[in-house]
Amino acid sequence: MSDKQLHSENFNSSDIYISSQVFSQIIQNFDNLNIKEIEPTTKNINKNIYEGDLSIVIDELVDFIFKELNEAVNNKLMKQNVLNYIIKHKIILQEIYDWLLNNQNNSNSIYLLGYFIYNGIGTDSNSQKAIKLYHKAAELENIVAQIVLADLYSLEKNADKNYDKAFKLYKKLAEGGHACGINNLGFCYEYGIGTNINKQKAFELYQKVADLGNSTGICNLGWCYYSGIGINVNMQKAFELFQKSADLGNSIGMSYLGWCFLYGIGTNIDKQKAFELYQKAANLENDVAQYNLSSMYENGDGIEKNMDQAIYWCEKSAEQGNKGAQNKLKELK
């Protein structure tokens, strides 16, 4: 679901956590777009780039994005990881974009062109054209495109939001055994997104995906034990699960674990550890950790007070749409 924290004490439907693309503007009338607008326009591809080699790179990139989505990697960080992958393979960005334009013959290339267009990789960003491609790839049963569309349907601010469609897509993905589908279906049951609230069902789904070793599922399960969602409250268990998720490199798990150390949830208070975890998660572009890190700098809570750092991290969080940071930034400046 998005790059926001999965849970919040002040949850509302506009704060739903989305596991893939964060659509920063309202998308309207994309069904009226003419697919011809994005047909290939560039014919002269570098002769040193072999079509077969790029086909392999395209498939590997889509598989890489799929794995990132399953672990709820922040969209900003994911984009940088994609660019690093391209650089590592010594591919000129414009060449791979041009190749995608001229090779729209399978669902992976269709989806990836949409990803490039949405994120402004090798071209100007255009959400409407990107979504048209996502729909086309999803109709060809492309799993990653289906994940993106489910996320699109679940965005409160999106003009095309449709919780019923989001729920059905997440259910389909979950039935296919895909971790992000199981996680997000659990989220739907937890908060009543396209279905009735069923805390027990949410817990069972989070348990299922956690048993698969998915770091986000482990974190969600920890939240269940903290909040008593489908299970009795157990702070020690919550702490252990957040620790396990953080150890797997999950920035959300790191943020929750930092929170545990900051307030002594399931463990002793250790503000230095809290700071280190928030710093690590903040560097992984976790907006909640960035906001919490800002607060620690602002208040000198366990560290030396530093208003410049407080403003810096608050700005980073606000840029990602964190409402608390956006409001706080007005006070800090």
Coordinates of C-alpha atoms in Angstrom, one line a residue:
M1 CA 0.0 0.0 0.0
S2 CA 2.0 3.6 0.2
D3 CA 5.0 5.0 1.9
K4 CA 3.2 6.0 5.0
Q5 CA 3.3 4.2 8.3
L6 CA 0.9 1.2 8.2
H7 CA -0.8 2.2 11.4
S8 CA -1.4 5.3 13.4
E9 CA -3.2 6.2 16.6
N10 CA -5.1 8.8 14.5
F11 CA -5.9 6.6 11.5
N12 CA -8.2 7.9 8.8
S13 CA -8.8 6.6 5.4
S14 CA -6.6 9.2 3.8
D15 CA -3.6 7.8 5.6
I16 CA -3.8 4.3 4.1
Y17 CA -0.4 2.7 3.7
I18 CA 0.2 2.0 0.0
S19 CA 2.9 -0.5 -0.9
S20 CA 3.8 0.8 -4.3
Q21 CA 3.4 4.1 -6.3
V22 CA 2.4 7.2 -4.3
F23 CA 0.1 9.1 -6.6
S24 CA 0.8 12.8 -5.8
Q25 CA -2.0 14.2 -7.9
I26 CA -5.7 13.4 -8.5
I27 CA -6.0 11.2 -11.6
Q28 CA -9.0 12.0 -13.7
N29 CA -10.5 10.7 -17.0
F30 CA -7.7 8.3 -17.8
D31 CA -10.2 6.0 -19.5
N32 CA -10.5 8.7 -22.2
L33 CA -6.8 8.6 -23.0
N34 CA -5.8 7.4 -26.5
I35 CA -3.2 4.7 -26.2
K36 CA -1.7 6.0 -29.5
E37 CA -0.4 9.0 -27.5
I38 CA 2.3 6.7 -26.1
E39 CA 3.1 4.6 -29.1
P40 CA 6.8 4.3 -30.1
T41 CA 8.3 7.5 -31.5
T42 CA 12.0 6.8 -31.4
K43 CA 13.5 4.3 -33.9
N44 CA 17.3 4.8 -33.7
I45 CA 18.4 2.6 -30.8
N46 CA 22.1 2.2 -30.1
K47 CA 23.3 -0.7 -32.2
N48 CA 25.6 -1.9 -29.4
I49 CA 22.5 -2.7 -27.3
Y50 CA 21.3 -6.2 -28.1
E51 CA 17.5 -6.7 -28.0
G52 CA 17.8 -10.0 -26.2
D53 CA 20.0 -8.6 -23.5
L54 CA 17.6 -5.7 -22.8
S55 CA 14.7 -8.1 -22.7
I56 CA 16.4 -9.9 -19.9
V57 CA 17.2 -6.7 -18.1
I58 CA 13.5 -5.6 -18.4
D59 CA 12.3 -8.9 -16.8
E60 CA 14.9 -8.6 -14.1
L61 CA 13.9 -5.0 -13.3
V62 CA 10.2 -5.9 -13.0
D63 CA 11.1 -8.9 -10.8
F64 CA 13.3 -6.5 -8.7
I65 CA 10.4 -4.0 -8.3
F66 CA 8.1 -6.9 -7.4
K67 CA 10.4 -7.9 -4.6
E68 CA 10.6 -4.3 -3.4
L69 CA 6.8 -4.1 -3.3
N70 CA 6.5 -7.3 -1.3
E71 CA 8.7 -5.7 1.4
A72 CA 6.9 -2.4 1.2
V73 CA 10.1 -0.5 0.2
N74 CA 9.5 3.3 0.2
N75 CA 8.7 4.5 -3.4
K76 CA 11.4 7.2 -3.3
L77 CA 14.0 4.6 -2.3
M78 CA 12.7 2.1 -4.8
K79 CA 13.1 4.6 -7.6
Q80 CA 16.7 5.2 -6.6
N81 CA 17.3 1.4 -6.4
V82 CA 15.9 1.1 -9.9
L83 CA 18.3 3.8 -11.2
N84 CA 21.2 2.1 -9.4
Y85 CA 20.3 -1.1 -11.1
I86 CA 20.4 0.5 -14.5
I87 CA 23.7 2.2 -13.8
K88 CA 25.2 -1.1 -12.5
H89 CA 24.3 -2.8 -15.8
K90 CA 26.0 0.1 -17.7
I91 CA 22.8 0.9 -19.6
I92 CA 22.2 4.4 -20.9
L93 CA 18.9 5.6 -19.4
Q94 CA 17.6 7.1 -22.7
E95 CA 18.4 3.8 -24.5
I96 CA 16.3 1.6 -22.2
Y97 CA 13.4 4.1 -22.3
D98 CA 13.6 4.2 -26.1
W99 CA 13.7 0.4 -26.2
L100 CA 10.6 0.2 -24.1
L101 CA 8.8 2.6 -26.4
N102 CA 9.5 0.3 -29.3
N103 CA 9.0 -3.0 -27.7
Q104 CA 5.5 -3.0 -26.1
N105 CA 4.9 -6.6 -26.9
N106 CA 4.6 -8.2 -23.4
S107 CA 3.2 -7.2 -20.0
N108 CA 6.5 -6.6 -18.3
S109 CA 7.7 -4.0 -20.9
I110 CA 4.2 -2.4 -20.9
Y111 CA 4.3 -2.1 -17.1
L112 CA 7.9 -0.9 -16.9
L113 CA 7.2 1.8 -19.5
G114 CA 4.4 2.9 -17.3
Y115 CA 6.7 2.9 -14.3
F116 CA 9.2 5.1 -16.1
I117 CA 6.6 7.5 -17.3
Y118 CA 5.0 7.8 -13.9
N119 CA 8.3 8.4 -12.1
G120 CA 9.8 10.6 -14.8
I121 CA 12.6 8.2 -15.7
G122 CA 14.0 9.0 -19.1
T123 CA 11.0 11.2 -19.8
D124 CA 8.7 13.7 -18.3
S125 CA 6.3 12.4 -15.6
N126 CA 2.8 11.8 -16.8
S127 CA 0.5 9.9 -14.4
Q128 CA -2.4 9.5 -16.8
K129 CA -0.3 7.8 -19.5
A130 CA 1.3 5.6 -16.8
I131 CA -2.0 4.5 -15.5
K132 CA -3.3 3.6 -18.9
L133 CA -0.2 1.4 -19.3
Y134 CA -0.8 -0.2 -15.9
H135 CA -4.3 -1.1 -16.9
K136 CA -3.1 -2.6 -20.1
A137 CA -0.5 -4.7 -18.4
A138 CA -2.9 -5.7 -15.6
E139 CA -5.4 -7.0 -18.2
L140 CA -2.5 -9.3 -19.4
E141 CA -2.3 -10.6 -15.8
N142 CA 0.8 -8.8 -14.9
I143 CA 1.1 -9.1 -11.1
V144 CA 3.0 -5.9 -10.5
A145 CA 0.6 -3.9 -12.5
Q146 CA -2.3 -5.4 -10.6
I147 CA -0.6 -4.4 -7.3
V148 CA -0.2 -0.8 -8.5
L149 CA -3.9 -0.7 -9.6
A150 CA -5.1 -2.0 -6.3
D151 CA -3.1 0.7 -4.6
L152 CA -4.6 3.3 -6.9
Y153 CA -8.1 2.2 -6.1
S154 CA -7.4 2.4 -2.3
L155 CA -6.1 5.9 -2.3
E156 CA -8.5 8.3 -0.6
K157 CA -7.3 11.3 -2.5
N158 CA -7.6 9.7 -5.9
A159 CA -10.6 10.5 -8.0
D160 CA -10.7 6.9 -9.2
K161 CA -10.7 5.4 -5.8
N162 CA -12.8 2.2 -5.6
Y163 CA -12.4 0.3 -2.3
D164 CA -14.4 -2.6 -3.7
K165 CA -12.1 -3.1 -6.6
A166 CA -9.0 -2.7 -4.4
F167 CA -10.3 -5.4 -2.1
K168 CA -11.0 -7.8 -4.9
L169 CA -7.6 -7.2 -6.4
Y170 CA -5.9 -7.7 -3.1
K171 CA -7.9 -10.9 -2.5
K172 CA -6.9 -12.2 -5.9
L173 CA -3.2 -11.4 -5.2
A174 CA -3.4 -13.0 -1.7
E175 CA -5.0 -16.1 -3.2
G176 CA -2.0 -16.2 -5.5
G177 CA 0.3 -16.3 -2.5
H178 CA 1.8 -12.9 -3.1
A179 CA 3.0 -11.3 0.2
C180 CA 2.0 -7.8 -0.6
G181 CA -1.5 -9.0 -1.5
I182 CA -1.8 -10.9 1.8
N183 CA -0.5 -7.9 3.8
N184 CA -2.9 -5.5 2.1
L185 CA -5.8 -7.8 2.3
G186 CA -5.2 -8.0 6.1
F187 CA -5.1 -4.2 6.1
C188 CA -8.5 -4.1 4.3
Y189 CA -10.0 -6.3 7.0
E190 CA -8.4 -4.3 9.8
Y191 CA -9.8 -1.0 8.7
G192 CA -12.9 -2.1 6.6
I193 CA -11.5 -1.2 3.2
G194 CA -13.9 -2.6 0.6
T195 CA -15.2 -5.1 3.2
N196 CA -16.5 -5.3 6.8
I197 CA -13.9 -4.9 9.6
N198 CA -12.7 -8.3 10.8
K199 CA -9.9 -8.0 13.2
Q200 CA -9.5 -11.8 13.6
K201 CA -9.2 -12.2 9.8
A202 CA -6.6 -9.4 9.7
F203 CA -4.6 -11.1 12.4
E204 CA -4.7 -14.5 10.6
L205 CA -3.5 -12.9 7.3
Y206 CA -0.7 -11.0 9.0
Q207 CA 0.3 -14.3 10.7
K208 CA 0.2 -16.1 7.4
V209 CA 2.5 -13.6 5.7
A210 CA 4.8 -13.4 8.7
D211 CA 5.2 -17.2 8.6
L212 CA 6.5 -16.7 5.0
G213 CA 9.3 -14.6 6.4
N214 CA 7.9 -11.3 5.0
S215 CA 9.4 -8.4 7.0
T216 CA 6.3 -6.2 6.5
G217 CA 4.0 -9.0 7.6
I218 CA 6.1 -9.6 10.7
C219 CA 5.9 -5.9 11.5
N220 CA 2.1 -5.9 11.0
L221 CA 1.8 -8.9 13.3
G222 CA 3.8 -7.0 15.9
W223 CA 1.2 -4.2 15.6
C224 CA -1.5 -6.7 16.3
Y225 CA 0.1 -7.8 19.5
Y226 CA 0.7 -4.2 20.5
S227 CA -2.9 -3.1 19.8
G228 CA -4.8 -6.3 20.6
I229 CA -6.0 -6.8 17.0
G230 CA -7.4 -10.4 16.9
I231 CA -5.1 -11.4 19.7
N232 CA -4.5 -10.5 23.3
V233 CA -2.1 -7.5 23.9
N234 CA 1.4 -8.7 24.5
M235 CA 4.0 -5.9 24.5
Q236 CA 7.0 -8.3 24.8
K237 CA 5.8 -10.2 21.7
A238 CA 5.2 -6.9 19.8
F239 CA 8.8 -5.8 20.6
E240 CA 10.3 -9.1 19.5
L241 CA 8.4 -9.0 16.2
F242 CA 9.4 -5.3 15.5
Q243 CA 13.0 -6.4 16.3
K244 CA 12.8 -9.3 13.8
S245 CA 11.3 -7.0 11.1
A246 CA 14.0 -4.4 11.7
D247 CA 16.8 -7.1 11.6
L248 CA 15.4 -8.0 8.1
G249 CA 16.1 -4.4 7.0
N250 CA 12.5 -3.2 7.1
S251 CA 12.4 0.6 7.7
I252 CA 8.9 0.4 9.2
G253 CA 10.1 -2.2 11.6
M254 CA 13.0 0.0 12.5
S255 CA 10.7 2.9 13.1
Y256 CA 8.4 0.9 15.4
L257 CA 11.4 -0.6 17.2
G258 CA 12.8 2.9 17.8
W259 CA 9.5 3.9 19.2
C260 CA 9.6 0.9 21.6
F261 CA 13.1 1.9 22.9
L262 CA 12.0 5.6 23.2
Y263 CA 9.0 4.7 25.4
G264 CA 10.0 1.4 27.0
I265 CA 7.5 -0.8 25.1
G266 CA 8.3 -4.4 25.7
T267 CA 11.9 -3.4 26.7
N268 CA 13.8 -0.8 28.7
I269 CA 13.9 2.8 27.6
D270 CA 17.0 3.5 25.6
K271 CA 16.9 6.8 23.8
Q272 CA 20.3 6.3 22.2
K273 CA 19.0 3.1 20.5
A274 CA 15.8 4.9 19.6
F275 CA 17.8 7.7 17.9
E276 CA 20.0 5.2 16.0
L277 CA 17.0 3.3 14.7
Y278 CA 15.1 6.4 13.7
Q279 CA 18.3 7.7 11.9
K280 CA 18.7 4.4 10.0
A281 CA 15.0 4.3 9.0
A282 CA 15.1 8.0 8.1
N283 CA 18.0 7.3 5.7
L284 CA 15.8 4.6 4.1
E285 CA 13.3 7.4 3.4
N286 CA 10.8 6.3 6.1
D287 CA 8.7 9.5 6.6
V288 CA 7.5 8.6 10.1
A289 CA 11.1 7.9 11.3
Q290 CA 12.1 11.2 9.7
Y291 CA 9.4 13.1 11.6
N292 CA 10.3 11.3 14.9
L293 CA 14.0 12.1 14.3
S294 CA 13.1 15.7 13.8
S295 CA 11.2 15.7 17.1
M296 CA 14.1 14.3 19.0
Y297 CA 16.4 17.0 17.6
E298 CA 13.8 19.7 18.3
N299 CA 13.3 18.6 21.9
G300 CA 16.9 17.5 22.7
D301 CA 15.3 14.2 23.7
G302 CA 18.2 11.9 24.4
I303 CA 20.4 13.8 22.1
E304 CA 21.8 17.3 21.8
K305 CA 19.2 19.8 20.6
N306 CA 19.7 20.9 17.1
M307 CA 17.1 23.0 15.3
D308 CA 18.8 22.9 12.0
Q309 CA 18.6 19.1 12.0
A310 CA 15.0 19.3 13.3
I311 CA 14.0 21.4 10.4
Y312 CA 16.0 19.3 7.9
W313 CA 14.3 16.0 8.8
C314 CA 10.9 17.6 9.2
E315 CA 11.2 19.0 5.6
K316 CA 12.2 15.5 4.4
S317 CA 9.2 14.0 6.0
A318 CA 6.8 16.7 4.8
E319 CA 8.0 16.4 1.3
Q320 CA 6.7 12.8 1.4
G321 CA 3.3 13.9 2.4
N322 CA 3.5 13.3 6.2
K323 CA 0.7 15.5 7.6
G324 CA 2.2 15.8 11.0
A325 CA 5.5 17.0 9.6
Q326 CA 3.8 19.4 7.3
N327 CA 1.9 21.0 10.2
K328 CA 5.0 21.0 12.4
L329 CA 7.1 22.6 9.7
K330 CA 4.9 25.7 9.9
E331 CA 5.8 26.0 13.6
L332 CA 9.6 25.4 13.1
K333 CA 10.1 28.0 10.4

